[in-house]
Amino acid sequence: RAKRAGGNRVEPFRPAFRSFGTDRLQLETDLRRAIERKELSLVYQPIVRLEDAEVAGFEALMRWEHPKRGSIPPIEFIPIAEASDIIGPLGMFAMEQATNDLMSWQRQTGELPMFVSINLSSAQLLNKELYDDVRALLAKTHCDPSRIKLELTESMVMENPEQARLVLDKLREIGLGLSLDDFGTGYSSLAYLTRFPFDTVKLDKSMVRDESDKKAILLRSVISMARELGMKVVAEGIESEEDALELAKMGCTYGQSFIFGPPMGSDSVLRLLKERFPLTKRA
Ligand code: C2E
Ligand code: MG
Ligand code: MG
Ligand code: MG
């Protein structure tokens, strides 16, 4: 930032800064058209039960294939969508696509006990229409609400705790799952967060991966506290089978990591499900 050094000092022209600004504007313009141009898609990463490595569900993760720049990661385009009105249609796209994909897997594999977990943005959470939108979507797709989980972070609910609790209570009441995402990156205690009706806690990979003995103690106590509060625990970004076993021993139910499976397209999910759960093996 330019310091105000007395007098009428003129800001030097900084091309790098300028191009950053126009670049972002250009991306925003491109993102605005991305949905209708079918450049956005969802990939799904398995969430597996640690005790037997069985697939329990999938997290939907958004991808953007930019016609000129190639693939742009969500950490770059989600904030652009969030800073503009694009997040509304983009969030709706994710909910609709994920629900339709789930229903299509269900039809083709015969009602597997499977869930899909969808990331929400704070603008969606604070949007008064969220509850009605979700209900309308469930009705239209004939989707069982308990097969949908919404992922939210601590900072999202803290932005407006009263409003957040109001809508989360209603969503929970109709049977949706609610996951507290990226736990361990914020500042609140799990005890405080029990004011919100989360049924699942997702431990951030930074917490899962810390090697220190003190962190292991923390991890163990967070997991047992979550369990005692009646919540399931998902560990993100587990790096080895040893760590997975260790986490399972601590009481962690699920894992989501490249070692169990990368995010994959809807077709690959269907192949995976047919392979793992052949109809002939089910009653
Ligand atoms: P997240 O919700 O915490 O999602 C998990 C991220 O961890 C994903 O990154 C996933 O690919 C990555 N990951 C999974 N296993 C491993 C592992 O073993 N090692 C490492 N290093 N990473 C792993 P991705 O897909 O790049 O998404 C990044 C973030 O973007 C997400 O974090 C979420 O906050 C946001 N995001 C993605 N899709 C959506 C969406 O549809 N809507 C909203 N609002 N946010 C989204
Ligand atoms: Mg997530
Ligand atoms: Mg996460
Ligand atoms: Mg995250």
CSV table of C-alpha atoms and ligand atoms in Angstrom, one decimal:
chain,number,residue,atom,x,y,z
A,1,ARG,CA,0.0,0.0,0.0
A,2,ALA,CA,1.3,3.4,-0.9
A,3,LYS,CA,2.3,5.5,2.2
A,4,ARG,CA,1.0,9.0,2.5
A,5,ALA,CA,4.4,10.8,2.6
A,6,GLY,CA,3.4,14.5,3.0
A,7,GLY,CA,2.7,16.8,0.1
A,8,ASN,CA,0.9,15.7,-3.0
A,9,ARG,CA,2.9,12.6,-3.8
A,10,VAL,CA,1.6,11.0,-6.9
A,11,GLU,CA,1.1,7.3,-6.9
A,12,PRO,CA,3.5,5.6,-9.3
A,13,PHE,CA,1.9,3.7,-12.0
A,14,ARG,CA,2.0,0.0,-11.2
A,15,PRO,CA,1.3,-2.2,-14.2
A,16,ALA,CA,1.2,-5.4,-12.2
A,17,PHE,CA,-1.5,-4.1,-9.9
A,18,ARG,CA,-3.5,-2.8,-12.8
A,19,SER,CA,-3.4,-6.0,-14.8
A,20,PHE,CA,-4.5,-7.9,-11.6
A,21,GLY,CA,-7.6,-5.7,-11.4
A,22,THR,CA,-8.6,-6.0,-15.1
A,23,ASP,CA,-7.8,-9.7,-15.0
A,24,ARG,CA,-10.2,-10.3,-12.2
A,25,LEU,CA,-12.9,-8.2,-14.0
A,26,GLN,CA,-12.4,-10.3,-17.1
A,27,LEU,CA,-12.7,-13.5,-15.1
A,28,GLU,CA,-15.9,-12.2,-13.5
A,29,THR,CA,-17.3,-11.5,-17.0
A,30,ASP,CA,-16.3,-14.9,-18.1
A,31,LEU,CA,-17.7,-16.6,-15.0
A,32,ARG,CA,-21.0,-14.9,-15.6
A,33,ARG,CA,-21.4,-16.8,-18.8
A,34,ALA,CA,-19.8,-20.0,-17.7
A,35,ILE,CA,-23.0,-21.8,-16.6
A,36,GLU,CA,-24.9,-21.3,-19.8
A,37,ARG,CA,-21.8,-22.1,-21.8
A,38,LYS,CA,-21.5,-25.4,-19.9
A,39,GLU,CA,-18.0,-24.7,-18.7
A,40,LEU,CA,-18.9,-25.5,-15.1
A,41,SER,CA,-19.2,-29.0,-13.9
A,42,LEU,CA,-19.1,-31.0,-10.7
A,43,VAL,CA,-16.7,-33.7,-9.7
A,44,TYR,CA,-17.3,-36.1,-6.8
A,45,GLN,CA,-14.8,-37.3,-4.2
A,46,PRO,CA,-15.6,-40.4,-2.2
A,47,ILE,CA,-16.1,-40.2,1.5
A,48,VAL,CA,-15.3,-43.6,2.9
A,49,ARG,CA,-16.0,-45.4,6.1
A,50,LEU,CA,-12.6,-46.0,7.8
A,51,GLU,CA,-13.5,-49.3,9.4
A,52,ASP,CA,-14.0,-51.1,6.0
A,53,ALA,CA,-13.0,-48.5,3.4
A,54,GLU,CA,-16.6,-48.7,2.0
A,55,VAL,CA,-17.9,-45.7,0.1
A,56,ALA,CA,-20.6,-43.9,2.2
A,57,GLY,CA,-21.1,-40.8,0.0
A,58,PHE,CA,-19.4,-38.1,-2.1
A,59,GLU,CA,-18.5,-34.5,-1.8
A,60,ALA,CA,-19.5,-32.4,-4.9
A,61,LEU,CA,-16.6,-30.1,-5.9
A,62,MET,CA,-17.0,-27.5,-8.7
A,63,ARG,CA,-14.7,-27.3,-11.7
A,64,TRP,CA,-14.4,-24.5,-14.3
A,65,GLU,CA,-12.9,-25.3,-17.7
A,66,HIS,CA,-12.1,-21.8,-19.1
A,67,PRO,CA,-12.1,-21.9,-22.9
A,68,LYS,CA,-8.8,-20.0,-23.1
A,69,ARG,CA,-7.1,-20.5,-19.7
A,70,GLY,CA,-7.9,-24.1,-19.1
A,71,SER,CA,-9.0,-25.4,-15.7
A,72,ILE,CA,-9.3,-22.7,-13.0
A,73,PRO,CA,-9.4,-24.0,-9.4
A,74,PRO,CA,-12.4,-23.2,-7.1
A,75,ILE,CA,-10.1,-21.3,-4.6
A,76,GLU,CA,-9.7,-18.8,-7.5
A,77,PHE,CA,-13.2,-18.5,-8.9
A,78,ILE,CA,-15.5,-19.1,-5.9
A,79,PRO,CA,-14.3,-15.9,-4.2
A,80,ILE,CA,-15.0,-14.0,-7.4
A,81,ALA,CA,-18.5,-15.5,-7.5
A,82,GLU,CA,-18.9,-14.7,-3.8
A,83,ALA,CA,-17.9,-11.0,-4.3
A,84,SER,CA,-20.6,-10.6,-7.0
A,85,ASP,CA,-24.1,-11.7,-7.6
A,86,ILE,CA,-22.8,-14.7,-9.5
A,87,ILE,CA,-22.8,-16.9,-6.4
A,88,GLY,CA,-26.6,-17.2,-6.5
A,89,PRO,CA,-26.9,-19.0,-9.8
A,90,LEU,CA,-23.6,-20.8,-9.3
A,91,GLY,CA,-24.7,-22.2,-5.9
A,92,MET,CA,-28.1,-23.2,-7.4
A,93,PHE,CA,-26.3,-24.9,-10.3
A,94,ALA,CA,-24.3,-27.0,-7.8
A,95,MET,CA,-27.3,-28.0,-5.8
A,96,GLU,CA,-29.4,-28.9,-8.8
A,97,GLN,CA,-26.6,-30.8,-10.6
A,98,ALA,CA,-25.5,-32.7,-7.5
A,99,THR,CA,-29.1,-33.7,-6.7
A,100,ASN,CA,-29.8,-34.8,-10.3
A,101,ASP,CA,-26.6,-36.8,-10.4
A,102,LEU,CA,-27.3,-38.5,-7.1
A,103,MET,CA,-30.8,-39.4,-8.3
A,104,SER,CA,-29.4,-40.8,-11.6
A,105,TRP,CA,-26.9,-43.0,-9.7
A,106,GLN,CA,-29.7,-44.1,-7.5
A,107,ARG,CA,-31.9,-45.1,-10.4
A,108,GLN,CA,-29.1,-47.0,-12.0
A,109,THR,CA,-27.8,-48.8,-9.0
A,110,GLY,CA,-31.0,-49.5,-7.0
A,111,GLU,CA,-31.4,-47.2,-4.0
A,112,LEU,CA,-27.9,-47.3,-2.5
A,113,PRO,CA,-27.6,-45.8,1.0
A,114,MET,CA,-25.5,-43.0,-0.4
A,115,PHE,CA,-25.3,-39.3,0.3
A,116,VAL,CA,-24.0,-36.3,-1.6
A,117,SER,CA,-22.4,-33.4,0.2
A,118,ILE,CA,-22.7,-29.9,-1.3
A,119,ASN,CA,-20.6,-26.9,-0.3
A,120,LEU,CA,-22.5,-23.7,0.5
A,121,SER,CA,-21.4,-20.1,0.4
A,122,SER,CA,-22.3,-17.6,3.0
A,123,ALA,CA,-24.4,-15.6,0.6
A,124,GLN,CA,-26.5,-18.7,0.0
A,125,LEU,CA,-26.8,-19.3,3.8
A,126,LEU,CA,-27.9,-15.7,4.4
A,127,ASN,CA,-30.3,-15.7,1.4
A,128,LYS,CA,-33.8,-15.8,2.7
A,129,GLU,CA,-34.8,-18.1,-0.2
A,130,LEU,CA,-32.4,-20.9,0.6
A,131,TYR,CA,-34.9,-23.0,2.5
A,132,ASP,CA,-37.6,-22.7,-0.1
A,133,ASP,CA,-35.1,-23.4,-2.9
A,134,VAL,CA,-34.0,-26.6,-1.2
A,135,ARG,CA,-37.6,-27.7,-0.6
A,136,ALA,CA,-38.5,-27.0,-4.2
A,137,LEU,CA,-35.5,-28.9,-5.5
A,138,LEU,CA,-36.2,-31.9,-3.3
A,139,ALA,CA,-39.8,-32.0,-4.5
A,140,LYS,CA,-38.9,-31.7,-8.1
A,141,THR,CA,-36.3,-34.4,-8.0
A,142,HIS,CA,-38.2,-36.7,-5.5
A,143,CYS,CA,-34.9,-36.8,-3.6
A,144,ASP,CA,-34.9,-38.1,0.0
A,145,PRO,CA,-33.7,-35.1,2.1
A,146,SER,CA,-31.4,-37.4,4.2
A,147,ARG,CA,-29.3,-38.1,1.2
A,148,ILE,CA,-28.3,-34.5,0.9
A,149,LYS,CA,-25.7,-32.9,3.2
A,150,LEU,CA,-24.8,-29.2,3.1
A,151,GLU,CA,-21.2,-28.2,4.1
A,152,LEU,CA,-20.7,-24.9,5.9
A,153,THR,CA,-17.7,-23.4,7.6
A,154,GLU,CA,-17.6,-21.8,11.0
A,155,SER,CA,-16.9,-18.3,9.6
A,156,MET,CA,-20.1,-18.6,7.5
A,157,VAL,CA,-22.3,-19.2,10.5
A,158,MET,CA,-20.5,-16.6,12.6
A,159,GLU,CA,-21.3,-13.9,10.0
A,160,ASN,CA,-24.9,-13.9,11.2
A,161,PRO,CA,-25.4,-16.6,13.9
A,162,GLU,CA,-29.1,-15.9,14.5
A,163,GLN,CA,-30.1,-16.0,10.8
A,164,ALA,CA,-27.8,-19.1,10.3
A,165,ARG,CA,-29.4,-20.9,13.1
A,166,LEU,CA,-32.9,-20.2,12.0
A,167,VAL,CA,-32.4,-21.6,8.5
A,168,LEU,CA,-30.2,-24.5,9.6
A,169,ASP,CA,-32.7,-25.6,12.2
A,170,LYS,CA,-35.4,-25.7,9.5
A,171,LEU,CA,-33.2,-27.6,7.1
A,172,ARG,CA,-32.3,-30.1,9.8
A,173,GLU,CA,-35.9,-30.5,10.7
A,174,ILE,CA,-36.8,-31.7,7.2
A,175,GLY,CA,-34.0,-34.2,7.4
A,176,LEU,CA,-31.0,-32.7,5.5
A,177,GLY,CA,-27.5,-33.4,6.8
A,178,LEU,CA,-25.3,-30.5,7.9
A,179,SER,CA,-21.6,-30.7,8.0
A,180,LEU,CA,-19.2,-28.3,9.7
A,181,ASP,CA,-16.4,-28.0,7.1
A,182,ASP,CA,-12.7,-27.2,7.6
A,183,PHE,CA,-12.9,-27.6,11.4
A,184,GLY,CA,-9.6,-26.7,13.1
A,185,THR,CA,-8.9,-23.7,10.9
A,186,GLY,CA,-11.1,-21.3,12.9
A,187,TYR,CA,-11.2,-20.1,16.4
A,188,SER,CA,-14.4,-21.4,17.9
A,189,SER,CA,-14.7,-24.4,20.2
A,190,LEU,CA,-16.8,-27.4,19.2
A,191,ALA,CA,-18.9,-26.7,22.3
A,192,TYR,CA,-19.9,-23.3,21.0
A,193,LEU,CA,-20.7,-24.7,17.6
A,194,THR,CA,-23.2,-27.1,19.1
A,195,ARG,CA,-25.7,-24.2,19.1
A,196,PHE,CA,-26.0,-25.1,15.4
A,197,PRO,CA,-27.6,-28.4,14.4
A,198,PHE,CA,-24.5,-30.0,12.7
A,199,ASP,CA,-24.6,-33.8,12.6
A,200,THR,CA,-21.1,-34.1,11.1
A,201,VAL,CA,-17.7,-32.4,11.6
A,202,LYS,CA,-15.1,-32.4,8.9
A,203,LEU,CA,-11.6,-32.1,10.3
A,204,ASP,CA,-9.4,-29.9,8.1
A,205,LYS,CA,-6.3,-31.5,6.6
A,206,SER,CA,-4.0,-29.1,8.5
A,207,MET,CA,-5.3,-30.7,11.7
A,208,VAL,CA,-5.3,-34.3,10.4
A,209,ARG,CA,-1.7,-34.0,9.2
A,210,ASP,CA,0.0,-32.3,12.1
A,211,GLU,CA,2.7,-34.7,13.4
A,212,SER,CA,3.2,-33.3,16.9
A,213,ASP,CA,2.3,-35.2,20.0
A,214,LYS,CA,0.3,-32.3,21.3
A,215,LYS,CA,-1.8,-32.2,18.1
A,216,ALA,CA,-2.5,-35.9,18.5
A,217,ILE,CA,-3.9,-35.2,21.9
A,218,LEU,CA,-6.1,-32.4,20.5
A,219,LEU,CA,-7.2,-34.6,17.6
A,220,ARG,CA,-8.2,-37.4,20.0
A,221,SER,CA,-10.2,-35.0,22.2
A,222,VAL,CA,-11.9,-33.3,19.4
A,223,ILE,CA,-13.0,-36.6,17.9
A,224,SER,CA,-14.3,-38.0,21.2
A,225,MET,CA,-16.0,-34.8,22.0
A,226,ALA,CA,-17.7,-34.7,18.6
A,227,ARG,CA,-18.8,-38.3,19.2
A,228,GLU,CA,-20.2,-37.6,22.6
A,229,LEU,CA,-22.1,-34.7,21.1
A,230,GLY,CA,-23.6,-37.2,18.7
A,231,MET,CA,-21.7,-36.0,15.6
A,232,LYS,CA,-20.0,-38.1,13.0
A,233,VAL,CA,-16.4,-37.2,12.1
A,234,VAL,CA,-14.8,-37.0,8.7
A,235,ALA,CA,-11.0,-36.6,8.4
A,236,GLU,CA,-9.9,-34.7,5.3
A,237,GLY,CA,-6.6,-35.2,3.5
A,238,ILE,CA,-5.4,-38.3,5.3
A,239,GLU,CA,-1.9,-39.1,3.9
A,240,SER,CA,-1.3,-42.8,4.8
A,241,GLU,CA,-3.0,-46.0,5.7
A,242,GLU,CA,-1.3,-45.9,9.1
A,243,ASP,CA,-2.9,-42.5,9.8
A,244,ALA,CA,-6.3,-43.8,8.7
A,245,LEU,CA,-6.0,-46.7,11.1
A,246,GLU,CA,-4.9,-44.4,13.9
A,247,LEU,CA,-7.9,-42.0,13.2
A,248,ALA,CA,-10.3,-45.0,13.1
A,249,LYS,CA,-9.0,-46.0,16.5
A,250,MET,CA,-9.6,-42.5,17.8
A,251,GLY,CA,-13.3,-42.9,16.8
A,252,CYS,CA,-13.2,-41.1,13.5
A,253,THR,CA,-15.9,-42.6,11.2
A,254,TYR,CA,-15.0,-41.4,7.7
A,255,GLY,CA,-12.1,-40.2,5.7
A,256,GLN,CA,-11.9,-38.2,2.5
A,257,SER,CA,-8.5,-38.1,0.8
A,258,PHE,CA,-6.6,-38.7,-2.4
A,259,ILE,CA,-5.5,-42.1,-0.9
A,260,PHE,CA,-9.1,-43.3,-1.0
A,261,GLY,CA,-10.0,-41.7,-4.3
A,262,PRO,CA,-9.7,-38.5,-6.2
A,263,PRO,CA,-12.6,-36.3,-7.2
A,264,MET,CA,-14.2,-37.9,-10.4
A,265,GLY,CA,-16.8,-37.2,-12.9
A,266,SER,CA,-20.4,-38.5,-12.6
A,267,ASP,CA,-19.8,-41.3,-15.0
A,268,SER,CA,-16.8,-42.6,-13.0
A,269,VAL,CA,-18.9,-42.5,-9.8
A,270,LEU,CA,-21.5,-44.7,-11.5
A,271,ARG,CA,-18.9,-47.2,-12.6
A,272,LEU,CA,-17.4,-47.2,-9.2
A,273,LEU,CA,-20.8,-47.8,-7.5
A,274,LYS,CA,-21.7,-50.6,-9.9
A,275,GLU,CA,-18.4,-52.3,-9.2
A,276,ARG,CA,-18.5,-52.0,-5.5
A,277,PHE,CA,-22.2,-52.7,-5.0
A,278,PRO,CA,-23.3,-55.2,-7.7
A,279,LEU,CA,-27.0,-55.7,-7.6
A,280,THR,CA,-26.6,-59.5,-7.3
A,281,LYS,CA,-24.8,-59.1,-4.0
A,282,ARG,CA,-27.7,-57.2,-2.4
A,283,ALA,CA,-30.9,-58.6,-1.0
B,1,C2E,P1,-13.4,-28.2,0.8
B,1,C2E,O1,-14.8,-28.1,0.8
B,1,C2E,O2,-12.7,-28.3,2.1
B,1,C2E,O3,-13.0,-29.4,-0.2
B,1,C2E,C1,-12.0,-30.3,0.0
B,1,C2E,C2,-10.8,-29.9,-0.9
B,1,C2E,O4,-9.7,-30.8,-0.5
B,1,C2E,C3,-11.0,-30.2,-2.4
B,1,C2E,O5,-10.3,-29.2,-3.1
B,1,C2E,C4,-10.4,-31.6,-2.6
B,1,C2E,O6,-10.0,-31.8,-3.9
B,1,C2E,C5,-9.2,-31.4,-1.6
B,1,C2E,N1,-8.6,-32.7,-1.2
B,1,C2E,C6,-9.3,-33.9,-1.1
B,1,C2E,N2,-8.5,-34.9,-0.7
B,1,C2E,C7,-7.2,-34.3,-0.6
B,1,C2E,C8,-5.9,-34.8,-0.2
B,1,C2E,O7,-5.8,-36.0,0.1
B,1,C2E,N3,-4.9,-33.9,-0.2
B,1,C2E,C9,-5.1,-32.6,-0.6
B,1,C2E,N4,-4.0,-31.8,-0.6
B,1,C2E,N5,-6.3,-32.1,-0.9
B,1,C2E,C10,-7.3,-32.9,-0.9
B,1,C2E,P2,-10.9,-28.4,-4.3
B,1,C2E,O8,-11.8,-29.2,-5.1
B,1,C2E,O9,-9.8,-27.6,-5.0
B,1,C2E,O10,-11.9,-27.3,-3.6
B,1,C2E,C11,-11.3,-26.3,-2.7
B,1,C2E,C12,-12.4,-25.6,-2.0
B,1,C2E,O11,-13.2,-24.8,-2.9
B,1,C2E,C13,-13.4,-26.5,-1.2
B,1,C2E,O12,-12.8,-26.9,0.0
B,1,C2E,C14,-14.5,-25.5,-1.0
B,1,C2E,O13,-14.3,-24.7,0.0
B,1,C2E,C15,-14.5,-24.8,-2.3
B,1,C2E,N6,-15.5,-25.3,-3.3
B,1,C2E,C16,-15.4,-26.3,-4.1
B,1,C2E,N7,-16.6,-26.6,-4.8
B,1,C2E,C17,-17.5,-25.7,-4.3
B,1,C2E,C18,-18.9,-25.4,-4.6
B,1,C2E,O14,-19.6,-26.0,-5.4
B,1,C2E,N8,-19.4,-24.3,-3.9
B,1,C2E,C19,-18.7,-23.6,-2.9
B,1,C2E,N9,-19.3,-22.6,-2.3
B,1,C2E,N10,-17.4,-23.9,-2.7
B,1,C2E,C20,-16.8,-24.9,-3.3
B,2,MG,MG,-16.3,-29.1,1.7
B,3,MG,MG,-13.0,-29.0,3.9
B,4,MG,MG,-11.9,-25.9,2.4
